[in-house]
PDB file of C-alpha atoms in Angstrom:
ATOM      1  CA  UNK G 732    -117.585  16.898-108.472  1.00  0.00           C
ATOM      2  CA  UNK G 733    -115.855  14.449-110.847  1.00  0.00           C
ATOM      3  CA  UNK G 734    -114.969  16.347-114.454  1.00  0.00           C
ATOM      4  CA  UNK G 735    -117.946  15.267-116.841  1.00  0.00           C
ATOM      5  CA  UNK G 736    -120.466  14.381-114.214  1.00  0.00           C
ATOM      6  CA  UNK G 737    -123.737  14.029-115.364  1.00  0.00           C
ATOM      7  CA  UNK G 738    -127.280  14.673-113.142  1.00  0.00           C
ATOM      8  CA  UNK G 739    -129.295  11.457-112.858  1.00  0.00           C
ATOM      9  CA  UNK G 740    -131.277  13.022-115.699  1.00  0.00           C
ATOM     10  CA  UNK G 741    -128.266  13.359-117.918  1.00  0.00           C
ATOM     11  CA  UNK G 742    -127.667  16.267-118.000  1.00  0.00           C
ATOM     12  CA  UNK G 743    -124.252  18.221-118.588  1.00  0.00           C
ATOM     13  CA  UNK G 744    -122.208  19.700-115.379  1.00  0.00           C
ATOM     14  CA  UNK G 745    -121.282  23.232-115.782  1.00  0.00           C
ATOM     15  CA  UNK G 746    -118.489  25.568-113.977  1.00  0.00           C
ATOM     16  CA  UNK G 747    -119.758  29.133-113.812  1.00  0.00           C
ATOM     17  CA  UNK G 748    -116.606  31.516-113.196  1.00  0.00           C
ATOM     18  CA  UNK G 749    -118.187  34.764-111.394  1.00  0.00           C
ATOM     19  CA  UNK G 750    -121.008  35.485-109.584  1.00  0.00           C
ATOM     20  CA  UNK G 751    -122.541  39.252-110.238  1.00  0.00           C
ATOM     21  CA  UNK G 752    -125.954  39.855-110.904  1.00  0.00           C
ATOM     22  CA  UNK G 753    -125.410  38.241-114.320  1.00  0.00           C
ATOM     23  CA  UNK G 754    -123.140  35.305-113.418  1.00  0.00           C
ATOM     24  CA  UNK G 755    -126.166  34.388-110.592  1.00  0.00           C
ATOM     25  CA  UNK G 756    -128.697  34.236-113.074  1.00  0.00           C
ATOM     26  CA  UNK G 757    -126.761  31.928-115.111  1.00  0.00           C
ATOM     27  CA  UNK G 758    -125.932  30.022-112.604  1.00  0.00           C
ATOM     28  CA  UNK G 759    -129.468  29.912-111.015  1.00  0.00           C
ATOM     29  CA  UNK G 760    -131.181  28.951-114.554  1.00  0.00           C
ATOM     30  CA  UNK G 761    -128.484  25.897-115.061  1.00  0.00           C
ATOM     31  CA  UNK G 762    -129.376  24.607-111.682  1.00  0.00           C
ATOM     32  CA  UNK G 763    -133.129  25.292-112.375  1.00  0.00           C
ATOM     33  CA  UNK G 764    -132.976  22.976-115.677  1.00  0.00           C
ATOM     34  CA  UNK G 765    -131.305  20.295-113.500  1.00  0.00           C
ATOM     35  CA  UNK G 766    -127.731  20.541-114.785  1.00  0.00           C
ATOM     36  CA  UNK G 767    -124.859  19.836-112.105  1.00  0.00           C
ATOM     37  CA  UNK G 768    -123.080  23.760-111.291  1.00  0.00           C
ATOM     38  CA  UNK G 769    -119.851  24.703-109.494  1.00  0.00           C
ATOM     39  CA  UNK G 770    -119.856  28.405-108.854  1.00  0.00           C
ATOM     40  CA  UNK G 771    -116.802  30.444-107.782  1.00  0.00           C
ATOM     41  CA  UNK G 772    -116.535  34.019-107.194  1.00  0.00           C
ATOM     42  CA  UNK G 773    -113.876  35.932-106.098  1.00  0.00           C
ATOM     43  CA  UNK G 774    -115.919  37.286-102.860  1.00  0.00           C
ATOM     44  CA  UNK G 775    -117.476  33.568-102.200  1.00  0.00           C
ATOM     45  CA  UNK G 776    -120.636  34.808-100.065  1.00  0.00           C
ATOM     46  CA  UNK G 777    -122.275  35.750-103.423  1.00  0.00           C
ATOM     47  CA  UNK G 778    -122.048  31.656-103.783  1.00  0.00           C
ATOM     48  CA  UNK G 779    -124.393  31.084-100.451  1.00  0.00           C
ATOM     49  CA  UNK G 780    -127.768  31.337-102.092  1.00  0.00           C
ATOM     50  CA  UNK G 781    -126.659  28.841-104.891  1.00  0.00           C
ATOM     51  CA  UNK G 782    -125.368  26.478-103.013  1.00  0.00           C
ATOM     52  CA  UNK G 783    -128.710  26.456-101.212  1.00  0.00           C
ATOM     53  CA  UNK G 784    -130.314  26.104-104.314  1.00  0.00           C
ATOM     54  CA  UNK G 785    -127.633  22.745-104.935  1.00  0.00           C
ATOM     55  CA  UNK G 786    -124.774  24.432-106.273  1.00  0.00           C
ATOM     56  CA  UNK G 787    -121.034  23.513-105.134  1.00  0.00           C
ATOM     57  CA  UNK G 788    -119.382  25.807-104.237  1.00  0.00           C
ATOM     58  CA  UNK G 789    -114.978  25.650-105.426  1.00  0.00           C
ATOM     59  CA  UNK G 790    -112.817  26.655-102.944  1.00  0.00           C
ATOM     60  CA  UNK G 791    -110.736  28.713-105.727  1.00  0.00           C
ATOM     61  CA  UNK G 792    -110.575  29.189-109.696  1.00  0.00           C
ATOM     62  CA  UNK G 793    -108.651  26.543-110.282  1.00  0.00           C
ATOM     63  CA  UNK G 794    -110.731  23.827-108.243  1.00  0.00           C
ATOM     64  CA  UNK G 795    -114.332  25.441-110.082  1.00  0.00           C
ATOM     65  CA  UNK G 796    -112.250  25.073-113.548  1.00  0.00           C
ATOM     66  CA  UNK G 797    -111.418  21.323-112.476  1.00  0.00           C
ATOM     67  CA  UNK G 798    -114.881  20.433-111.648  1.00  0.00           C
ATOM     68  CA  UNK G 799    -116.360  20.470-114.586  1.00  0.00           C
ATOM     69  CA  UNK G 800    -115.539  20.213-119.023  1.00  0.00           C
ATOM     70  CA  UNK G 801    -117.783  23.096-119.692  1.00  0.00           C
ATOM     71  CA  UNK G 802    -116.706  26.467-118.191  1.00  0.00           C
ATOM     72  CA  UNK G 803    -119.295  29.352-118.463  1.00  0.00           C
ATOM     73  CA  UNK G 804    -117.314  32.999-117.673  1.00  0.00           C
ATOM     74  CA  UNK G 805    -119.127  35.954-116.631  1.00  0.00           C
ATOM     75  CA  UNK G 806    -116.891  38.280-115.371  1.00  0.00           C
ATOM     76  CA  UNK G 807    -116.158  41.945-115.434  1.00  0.00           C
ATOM     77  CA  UNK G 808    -113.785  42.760-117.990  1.00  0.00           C
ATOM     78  CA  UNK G 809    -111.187  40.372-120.206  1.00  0.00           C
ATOM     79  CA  UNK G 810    -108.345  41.582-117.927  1.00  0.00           C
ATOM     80  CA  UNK G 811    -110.421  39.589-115.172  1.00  0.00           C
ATOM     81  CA  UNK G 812    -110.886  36.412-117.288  1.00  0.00           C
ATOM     82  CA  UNK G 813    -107.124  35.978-118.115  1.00  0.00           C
ATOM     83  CA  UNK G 814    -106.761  36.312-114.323  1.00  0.00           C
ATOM     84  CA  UNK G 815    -108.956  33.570-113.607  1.00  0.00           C
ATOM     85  CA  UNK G 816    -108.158  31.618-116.004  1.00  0.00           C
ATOM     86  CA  UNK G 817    -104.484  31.415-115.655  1.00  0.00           C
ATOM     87  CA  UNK G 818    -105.327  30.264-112.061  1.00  0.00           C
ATOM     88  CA  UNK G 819    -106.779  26.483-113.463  1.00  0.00           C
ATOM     89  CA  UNK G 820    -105.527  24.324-115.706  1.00  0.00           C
ATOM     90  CA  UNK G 821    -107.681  24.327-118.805  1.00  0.00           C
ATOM     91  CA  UNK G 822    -106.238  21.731-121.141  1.00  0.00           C
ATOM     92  CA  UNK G 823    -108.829  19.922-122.574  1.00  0.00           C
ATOM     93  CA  UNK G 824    -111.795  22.143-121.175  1.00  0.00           C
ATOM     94  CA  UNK G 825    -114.346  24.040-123.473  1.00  0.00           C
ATOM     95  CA  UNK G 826    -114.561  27.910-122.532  1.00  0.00           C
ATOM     96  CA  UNK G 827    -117.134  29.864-122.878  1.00  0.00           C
ATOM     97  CA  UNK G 828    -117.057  33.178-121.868  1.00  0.00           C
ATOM     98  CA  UNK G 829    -120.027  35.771-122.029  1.00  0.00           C
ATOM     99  CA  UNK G 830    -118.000  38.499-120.559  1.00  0.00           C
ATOM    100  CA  UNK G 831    -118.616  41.707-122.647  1.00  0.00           C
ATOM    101  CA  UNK G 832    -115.822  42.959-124.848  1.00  0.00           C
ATOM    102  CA  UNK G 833    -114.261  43.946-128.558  1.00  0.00           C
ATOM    103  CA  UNK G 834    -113.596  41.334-131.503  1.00  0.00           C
ATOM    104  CA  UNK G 835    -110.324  41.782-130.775  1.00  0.00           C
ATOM    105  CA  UNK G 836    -110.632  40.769-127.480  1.00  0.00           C
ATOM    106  CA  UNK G 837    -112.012  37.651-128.178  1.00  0.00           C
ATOM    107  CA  UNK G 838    -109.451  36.497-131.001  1.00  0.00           C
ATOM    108  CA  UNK G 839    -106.888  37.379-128.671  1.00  0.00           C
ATOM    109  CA  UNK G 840    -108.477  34.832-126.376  1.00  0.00           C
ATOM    110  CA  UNK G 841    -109.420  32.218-128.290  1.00  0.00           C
ATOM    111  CA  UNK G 842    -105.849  32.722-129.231  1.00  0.00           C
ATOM    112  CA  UNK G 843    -104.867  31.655-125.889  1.00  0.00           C
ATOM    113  CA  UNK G 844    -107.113  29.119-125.660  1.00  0.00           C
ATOM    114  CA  UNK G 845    -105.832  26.943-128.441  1.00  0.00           C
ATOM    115  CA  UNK G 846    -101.952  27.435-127.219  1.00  0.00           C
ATOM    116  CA  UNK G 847    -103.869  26.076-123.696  1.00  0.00           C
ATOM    117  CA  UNK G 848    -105.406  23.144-125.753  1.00  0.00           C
ATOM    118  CA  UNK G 849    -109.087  23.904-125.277  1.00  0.00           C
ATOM    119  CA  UNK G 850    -112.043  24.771-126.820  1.00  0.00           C
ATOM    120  CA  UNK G 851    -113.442  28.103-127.102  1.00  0.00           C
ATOM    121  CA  UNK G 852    -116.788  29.434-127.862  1.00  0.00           C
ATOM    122  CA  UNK G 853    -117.374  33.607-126.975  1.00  0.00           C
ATOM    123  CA  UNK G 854    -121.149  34.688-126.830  1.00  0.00           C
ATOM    124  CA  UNK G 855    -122.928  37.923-126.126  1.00  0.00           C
ATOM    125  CA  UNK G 856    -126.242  38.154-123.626  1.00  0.00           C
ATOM    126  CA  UNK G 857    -128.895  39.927-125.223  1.00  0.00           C
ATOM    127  CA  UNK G 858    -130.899  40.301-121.957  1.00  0.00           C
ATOM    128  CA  UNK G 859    -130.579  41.130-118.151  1.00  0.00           C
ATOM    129  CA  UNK G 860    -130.342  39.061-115.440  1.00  0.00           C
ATOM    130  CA  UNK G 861    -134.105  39.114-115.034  1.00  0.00           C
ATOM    131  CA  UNK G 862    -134.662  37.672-118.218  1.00  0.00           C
ATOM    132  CA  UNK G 863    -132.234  34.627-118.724  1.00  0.00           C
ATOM    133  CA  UNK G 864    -134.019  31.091-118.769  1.00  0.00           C
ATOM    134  CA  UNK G 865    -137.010  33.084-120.401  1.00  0.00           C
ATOM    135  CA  UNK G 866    -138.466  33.588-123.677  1.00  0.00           C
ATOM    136  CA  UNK G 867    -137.297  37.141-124.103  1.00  0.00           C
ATOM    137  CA  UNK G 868    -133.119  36.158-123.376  1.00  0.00           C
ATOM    138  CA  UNK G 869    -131.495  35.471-126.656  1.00  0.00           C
ATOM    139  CA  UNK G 870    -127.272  34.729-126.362  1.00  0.00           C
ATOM    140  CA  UNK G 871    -124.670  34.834-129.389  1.00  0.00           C
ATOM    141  CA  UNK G 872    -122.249  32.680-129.581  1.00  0.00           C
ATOM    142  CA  UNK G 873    -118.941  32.188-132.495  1.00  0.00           C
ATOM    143  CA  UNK G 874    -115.997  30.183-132.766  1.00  0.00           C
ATOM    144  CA  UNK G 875    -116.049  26.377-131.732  1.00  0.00           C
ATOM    145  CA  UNK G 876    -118.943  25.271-134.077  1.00  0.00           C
ATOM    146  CA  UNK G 877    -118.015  21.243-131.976  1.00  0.00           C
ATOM    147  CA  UNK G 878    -118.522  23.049-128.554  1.00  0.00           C
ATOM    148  CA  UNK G 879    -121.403  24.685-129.365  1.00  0.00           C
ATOM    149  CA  UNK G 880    -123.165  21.490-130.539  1.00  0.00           C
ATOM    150  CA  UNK G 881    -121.491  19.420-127.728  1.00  0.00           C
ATOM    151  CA  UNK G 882    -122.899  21.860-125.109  1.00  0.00           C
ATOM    152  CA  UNK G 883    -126.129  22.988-126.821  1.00  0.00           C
ATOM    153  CA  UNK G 884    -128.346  21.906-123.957  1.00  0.00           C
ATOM    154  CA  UNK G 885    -126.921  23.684-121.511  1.00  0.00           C
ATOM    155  CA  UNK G 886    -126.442  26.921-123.710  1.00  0.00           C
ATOM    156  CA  UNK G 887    -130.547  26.630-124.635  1.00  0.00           C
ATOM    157  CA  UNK G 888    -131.668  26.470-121.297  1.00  0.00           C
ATOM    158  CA  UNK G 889    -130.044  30.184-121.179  1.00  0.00           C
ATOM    159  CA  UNK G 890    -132.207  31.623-123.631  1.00  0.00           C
ATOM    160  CA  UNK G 891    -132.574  31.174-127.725  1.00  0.00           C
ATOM    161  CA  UNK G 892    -129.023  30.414-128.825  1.00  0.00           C
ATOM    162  CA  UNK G 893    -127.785  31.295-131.815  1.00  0.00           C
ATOM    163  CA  UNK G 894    -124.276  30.825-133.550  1.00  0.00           C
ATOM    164  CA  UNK G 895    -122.900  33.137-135.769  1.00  0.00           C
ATOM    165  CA  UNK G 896    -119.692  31.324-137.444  1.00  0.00           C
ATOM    166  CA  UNK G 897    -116.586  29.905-136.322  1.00  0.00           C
ATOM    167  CA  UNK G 898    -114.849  33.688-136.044  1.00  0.00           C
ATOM    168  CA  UNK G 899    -114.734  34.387-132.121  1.00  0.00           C
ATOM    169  CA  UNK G 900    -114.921  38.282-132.964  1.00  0.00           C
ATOM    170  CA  UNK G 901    -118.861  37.751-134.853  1.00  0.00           C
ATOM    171  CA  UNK G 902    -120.630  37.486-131.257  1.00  0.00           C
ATOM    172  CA  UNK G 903    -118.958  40.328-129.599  1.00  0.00           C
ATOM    173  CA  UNK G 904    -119.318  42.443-132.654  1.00  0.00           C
ATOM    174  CA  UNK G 905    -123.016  41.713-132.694  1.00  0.00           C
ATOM    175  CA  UNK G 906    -123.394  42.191-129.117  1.00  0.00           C
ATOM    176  CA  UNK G 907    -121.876  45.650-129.254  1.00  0.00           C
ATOM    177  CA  UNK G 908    -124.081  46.173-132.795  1.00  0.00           C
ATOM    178  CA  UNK G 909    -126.992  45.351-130.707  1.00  0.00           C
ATOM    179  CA  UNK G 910    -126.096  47.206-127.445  1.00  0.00           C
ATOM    180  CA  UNK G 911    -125.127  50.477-129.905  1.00  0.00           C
ATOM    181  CA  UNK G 912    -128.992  50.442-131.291  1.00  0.00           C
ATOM    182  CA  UNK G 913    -130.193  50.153-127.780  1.00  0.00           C
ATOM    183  CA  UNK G 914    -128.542  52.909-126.020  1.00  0.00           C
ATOM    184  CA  UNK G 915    -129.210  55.171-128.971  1.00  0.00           C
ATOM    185  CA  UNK G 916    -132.936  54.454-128.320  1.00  0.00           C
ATOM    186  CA  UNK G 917    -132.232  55.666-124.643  1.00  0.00           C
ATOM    187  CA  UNK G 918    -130.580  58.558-125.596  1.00  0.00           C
ATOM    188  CA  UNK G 919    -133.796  59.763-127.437  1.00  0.00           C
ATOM    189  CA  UNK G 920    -135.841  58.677-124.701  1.00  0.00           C
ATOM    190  CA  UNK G 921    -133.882  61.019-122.473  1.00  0.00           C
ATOM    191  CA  UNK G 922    -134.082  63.756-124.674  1.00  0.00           C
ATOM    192  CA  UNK G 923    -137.742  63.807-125.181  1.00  0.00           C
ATOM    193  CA  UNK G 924    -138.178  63.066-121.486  1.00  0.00           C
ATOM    194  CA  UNK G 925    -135.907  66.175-120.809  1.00  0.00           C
ATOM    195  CA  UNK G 926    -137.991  68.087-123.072  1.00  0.00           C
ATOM    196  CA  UNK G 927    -141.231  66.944-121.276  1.00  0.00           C
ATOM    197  CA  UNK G 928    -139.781  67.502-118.026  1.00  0.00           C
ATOM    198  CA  UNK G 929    -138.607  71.001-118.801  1.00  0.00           C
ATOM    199  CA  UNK G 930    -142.431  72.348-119.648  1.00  0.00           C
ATOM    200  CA  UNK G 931    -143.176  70.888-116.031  1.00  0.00           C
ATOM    201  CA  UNK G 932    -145.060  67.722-117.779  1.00  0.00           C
ATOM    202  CA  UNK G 933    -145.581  64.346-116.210  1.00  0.00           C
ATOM    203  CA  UNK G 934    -143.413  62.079-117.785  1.00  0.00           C
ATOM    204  CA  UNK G 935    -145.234  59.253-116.683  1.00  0.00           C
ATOM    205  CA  UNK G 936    -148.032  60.250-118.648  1.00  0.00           C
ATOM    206  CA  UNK G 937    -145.881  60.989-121.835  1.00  0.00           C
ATOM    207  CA  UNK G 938    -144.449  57.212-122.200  1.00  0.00           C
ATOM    208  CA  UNK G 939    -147.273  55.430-122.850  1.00  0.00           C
ATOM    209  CA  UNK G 940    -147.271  57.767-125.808  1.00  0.00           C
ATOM    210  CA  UNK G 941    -143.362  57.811-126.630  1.00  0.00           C
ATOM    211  CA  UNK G 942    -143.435  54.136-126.616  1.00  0.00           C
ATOM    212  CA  UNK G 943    -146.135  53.725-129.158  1.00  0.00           C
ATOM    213  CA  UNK G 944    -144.334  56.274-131.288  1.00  0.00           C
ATOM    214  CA  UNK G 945    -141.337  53.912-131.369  1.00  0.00           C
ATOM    215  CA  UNK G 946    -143.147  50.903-132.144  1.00  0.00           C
ATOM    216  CA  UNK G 947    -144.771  52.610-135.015  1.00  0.00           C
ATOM    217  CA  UNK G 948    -141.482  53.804-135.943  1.00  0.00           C
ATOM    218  CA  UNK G 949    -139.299  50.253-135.608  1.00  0.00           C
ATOM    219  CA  UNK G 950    -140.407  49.228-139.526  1.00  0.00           C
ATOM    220  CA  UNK G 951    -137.303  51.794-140.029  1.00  0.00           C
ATOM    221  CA  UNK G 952    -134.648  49.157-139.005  1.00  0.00           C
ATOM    222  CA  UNK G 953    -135.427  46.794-142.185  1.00  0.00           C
ATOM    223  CA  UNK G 954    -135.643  49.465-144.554  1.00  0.00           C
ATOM    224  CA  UNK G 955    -133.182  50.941-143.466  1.00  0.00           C
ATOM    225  CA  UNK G 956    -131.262  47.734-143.657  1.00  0.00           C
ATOM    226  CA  UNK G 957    -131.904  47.078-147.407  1.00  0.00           C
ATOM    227  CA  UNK G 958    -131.010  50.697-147.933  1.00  0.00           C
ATOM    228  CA  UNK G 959    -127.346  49.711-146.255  1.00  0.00           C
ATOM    229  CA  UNK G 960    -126.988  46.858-148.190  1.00  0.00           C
ATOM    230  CA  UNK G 961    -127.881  47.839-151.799  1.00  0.00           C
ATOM    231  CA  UNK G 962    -126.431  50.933-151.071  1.00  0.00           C
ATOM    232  CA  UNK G 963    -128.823  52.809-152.160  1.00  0.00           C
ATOM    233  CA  UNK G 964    -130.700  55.341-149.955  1.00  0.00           C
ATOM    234  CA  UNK G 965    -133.167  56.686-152.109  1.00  0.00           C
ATOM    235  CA  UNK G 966    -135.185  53.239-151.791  1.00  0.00           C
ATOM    236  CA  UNK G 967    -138.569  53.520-150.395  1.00  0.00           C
ATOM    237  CA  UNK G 968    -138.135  57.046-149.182  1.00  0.00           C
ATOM    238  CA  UNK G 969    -141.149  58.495-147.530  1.00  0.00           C
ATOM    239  CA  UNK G 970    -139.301  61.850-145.682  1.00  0.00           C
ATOM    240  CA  UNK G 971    -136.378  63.231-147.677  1.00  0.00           C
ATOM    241  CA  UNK G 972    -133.543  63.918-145.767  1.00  0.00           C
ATOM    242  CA  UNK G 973    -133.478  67.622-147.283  1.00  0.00           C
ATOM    243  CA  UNK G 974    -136.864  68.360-145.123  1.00  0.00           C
ATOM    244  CA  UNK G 975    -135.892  66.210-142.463  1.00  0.00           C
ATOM    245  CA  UNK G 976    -132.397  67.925-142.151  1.00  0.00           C
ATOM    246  CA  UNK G 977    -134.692  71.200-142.161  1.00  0.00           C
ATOM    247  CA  UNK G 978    -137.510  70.354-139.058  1.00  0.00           C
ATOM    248  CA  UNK G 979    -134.601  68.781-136.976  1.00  0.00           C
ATOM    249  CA  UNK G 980    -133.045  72.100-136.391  1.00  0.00           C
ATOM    250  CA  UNK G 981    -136.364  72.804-134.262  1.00  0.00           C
ATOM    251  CA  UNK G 982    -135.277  69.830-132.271  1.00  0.00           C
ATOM    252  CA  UNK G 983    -132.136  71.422-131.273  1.00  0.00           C
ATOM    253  CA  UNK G 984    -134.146  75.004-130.733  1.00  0.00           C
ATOM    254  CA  UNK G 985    -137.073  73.640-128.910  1.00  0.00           C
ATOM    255  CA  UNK G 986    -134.378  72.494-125.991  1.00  0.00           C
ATOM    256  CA  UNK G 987    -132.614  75.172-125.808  1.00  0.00           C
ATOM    257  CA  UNK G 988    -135.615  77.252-125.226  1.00  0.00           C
ATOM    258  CA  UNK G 989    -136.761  75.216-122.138  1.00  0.00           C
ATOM    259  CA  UNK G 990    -132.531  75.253-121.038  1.00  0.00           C
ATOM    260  CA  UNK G 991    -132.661  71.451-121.492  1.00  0.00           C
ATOM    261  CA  UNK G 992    -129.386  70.203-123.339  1.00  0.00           C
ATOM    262  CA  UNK G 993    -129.107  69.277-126.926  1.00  0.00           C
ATOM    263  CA  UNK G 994    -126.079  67.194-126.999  1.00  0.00           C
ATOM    264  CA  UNK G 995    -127.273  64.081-126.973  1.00  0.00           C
ATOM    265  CA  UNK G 996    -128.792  65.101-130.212  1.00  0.00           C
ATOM    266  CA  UNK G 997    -126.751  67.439-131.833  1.00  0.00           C
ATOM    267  CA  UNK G 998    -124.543  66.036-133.431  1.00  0.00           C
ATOM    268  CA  UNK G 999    -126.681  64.121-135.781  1.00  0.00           C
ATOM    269  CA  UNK G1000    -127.716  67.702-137.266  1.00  0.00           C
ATOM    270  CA  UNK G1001    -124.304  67.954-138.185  1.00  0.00           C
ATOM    271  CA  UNK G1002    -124.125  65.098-139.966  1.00  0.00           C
ATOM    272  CA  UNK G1003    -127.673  65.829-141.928  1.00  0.00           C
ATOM    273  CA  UNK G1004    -126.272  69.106-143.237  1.00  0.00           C
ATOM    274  CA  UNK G1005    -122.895  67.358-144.404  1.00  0.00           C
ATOM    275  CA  UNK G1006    -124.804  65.064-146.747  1.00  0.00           C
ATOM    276  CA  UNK G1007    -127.445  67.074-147.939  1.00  0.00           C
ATOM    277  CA  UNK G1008    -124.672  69.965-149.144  1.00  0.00           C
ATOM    278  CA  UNK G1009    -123.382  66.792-150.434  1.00  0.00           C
ATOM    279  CA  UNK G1010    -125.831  66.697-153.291  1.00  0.00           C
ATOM    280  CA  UNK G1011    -127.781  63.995-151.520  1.00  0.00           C
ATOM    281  CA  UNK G1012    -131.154  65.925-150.087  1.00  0.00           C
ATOM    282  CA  UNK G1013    -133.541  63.305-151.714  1.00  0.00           C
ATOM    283  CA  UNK G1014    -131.981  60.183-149.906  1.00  0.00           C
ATOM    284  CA  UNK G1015    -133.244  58.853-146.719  1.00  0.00           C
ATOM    285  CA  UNK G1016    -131.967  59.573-143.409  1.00  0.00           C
ATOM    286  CA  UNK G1017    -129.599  56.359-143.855  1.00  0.00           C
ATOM    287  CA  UNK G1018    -127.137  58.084-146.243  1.00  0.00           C
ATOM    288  CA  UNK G1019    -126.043  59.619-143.410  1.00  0.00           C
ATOM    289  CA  UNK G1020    -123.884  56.030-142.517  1.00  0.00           C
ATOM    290  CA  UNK G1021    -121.310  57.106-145.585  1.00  0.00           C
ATOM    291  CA  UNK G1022    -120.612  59.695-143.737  1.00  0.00           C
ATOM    292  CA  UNK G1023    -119.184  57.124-140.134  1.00  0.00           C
ATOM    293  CA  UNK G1024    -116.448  55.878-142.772  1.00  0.00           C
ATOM    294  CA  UNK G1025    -113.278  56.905-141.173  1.00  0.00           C
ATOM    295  CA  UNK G1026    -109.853  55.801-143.013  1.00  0.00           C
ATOM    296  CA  UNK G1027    -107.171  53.428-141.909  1.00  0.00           C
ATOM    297  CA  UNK G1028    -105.286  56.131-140.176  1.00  0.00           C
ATOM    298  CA  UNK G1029    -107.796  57.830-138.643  1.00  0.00           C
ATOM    299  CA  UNK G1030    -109.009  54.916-137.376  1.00  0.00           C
ATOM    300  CA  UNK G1031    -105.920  54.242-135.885  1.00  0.00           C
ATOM    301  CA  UNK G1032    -105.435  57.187-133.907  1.00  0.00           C
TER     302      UNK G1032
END
């Protein structure tokens, strides 16, 4: 396919570099919305249902980078995208990759891809495979502000985009921001499905009940946020953290009792008791975030 090529409805070719479940979906959704795709993959049979679909499929790295401006990479790890990467030529190409990682990942990259003459925008998939092309997918995106209005069509048809600033590191932070608040939901979802579980319950039955707990519970994450910002935790406090540091020891107890493991949890007790023998028992629970602040050199370790 000739570099630029546009669908008879003018739409923008794409290159998408790796084909898991993630890379497919990407790739399936571009071809849905009608935009010319070149798919590689290092094991190429994970190409055969997209090039049913319309896809071409490049005979190596290099040829899929050639195909098109716009290269989308999904791939495992940033060790994997400098791999592929180095394989093509990518003068003059805009990047894009979506591959999870650090901040400092993705200076280092963009890095590279200015001493390689292109164009480099990093982004972060709020969603799973499932859920790209639809209204619940949502991507970040920072660093080529020019790319990411040149290739805005494309990017949309992914799920809501939304650009953070011309710093490659802002997606990738956000994305692991994001992914931190979601797996610490999980981990007390496990717990209290642990502690269900351990009194021979149904926990089936229980998350109808867990979930509408949480929802009820979610106005926490905006006051909690003006609480961060102003720094001060004493606004809009409803459950001091001196009682709450008190009841959450029965937490701790209550699994032990049924031999179901606190550690998941634990440690948060740890940090409630550190902060109210701090003098600060009539904050909220979000005073506890002073307490995350490591210095320089431990930081470094």
């Amino acid at each position: 396919m000739p570099e630029g090529h546009l669908s008879d409805g003018g739409k923008q070719a794409v290159t998408v570099l790796g084909l898991g479940a993630m890379g497919s979906a990407l790739a399936e959704t571009l071809l849905g919305a009608g935009h010319p795709v070149t798919v590689w993959n290092r094991s190429s049979g994970k190409a055969e249902p997209l090039v049913e679909r319309g896809a071409v499929r490049a005979g190596s790295a290099a040829e899929a980078i050639a195909a098109s401006r716009l290269v989308l990479v999904c791939l495992l790890d940033y060790r994997s995208v400098h791999e592929v990467l180095d394989a093509g030529a990518v003068s003059g190409k805009v990047l894009v990759n979506v591959t999870n990682g650090t901040p400092a990942q993705a200076r280092e990259l963009a890095g590279w891809a200015a001493e390689h003459d292109a164009d480099y925008l990093d982004g972060g998939i709020m969603a799973v495979p499932p859920m790209i092309g639809g209204p619940g997918a949502f991507l970040l995106y920072s660093g080529s502000r020019a790319a990411f209005d040149t290739y805005r069509g494309p990017l949309d048809a992914l799920g809501e985009s939304h650009y953070l600033g011309a710093d490659p590191g802002l997606a990738p932070l956000h994305d692991i921001a994001l992914l931190t608040g979601m797996y610490g939901m999980f981990i007390g979802v496990l717990q209290a499905f642990a502690l269900v579980r351990g009194e021979n319950g149904e926990v089936t039955a229980f998350a109808p009940m867990l979930g509408r707990w949480l929802t009820a519970m979610s106005g926490f994450t905006e006051r909690s946020a003006e609480q961060v910002d102003k720094g001060d935790y004493t606004i809009g406090v409803v459950s001091n953290l001196a009682m709450q540091a008190a009841g959450f020891g029965n937490l701790l107890a209550a699994a032990a009792d049924r031999g179901v493991s606190a550690e998941l949890m634990a440690p948060l007790q740890a940090l409630m008791d550190r902060r109210v023998a701090g003098g600060h028992g009539d904050e909220d629970i979000t005073g506890v975030i002073e307490l995350l602040k490591v210095s320089e050199k431990e930081g470094a370790k």
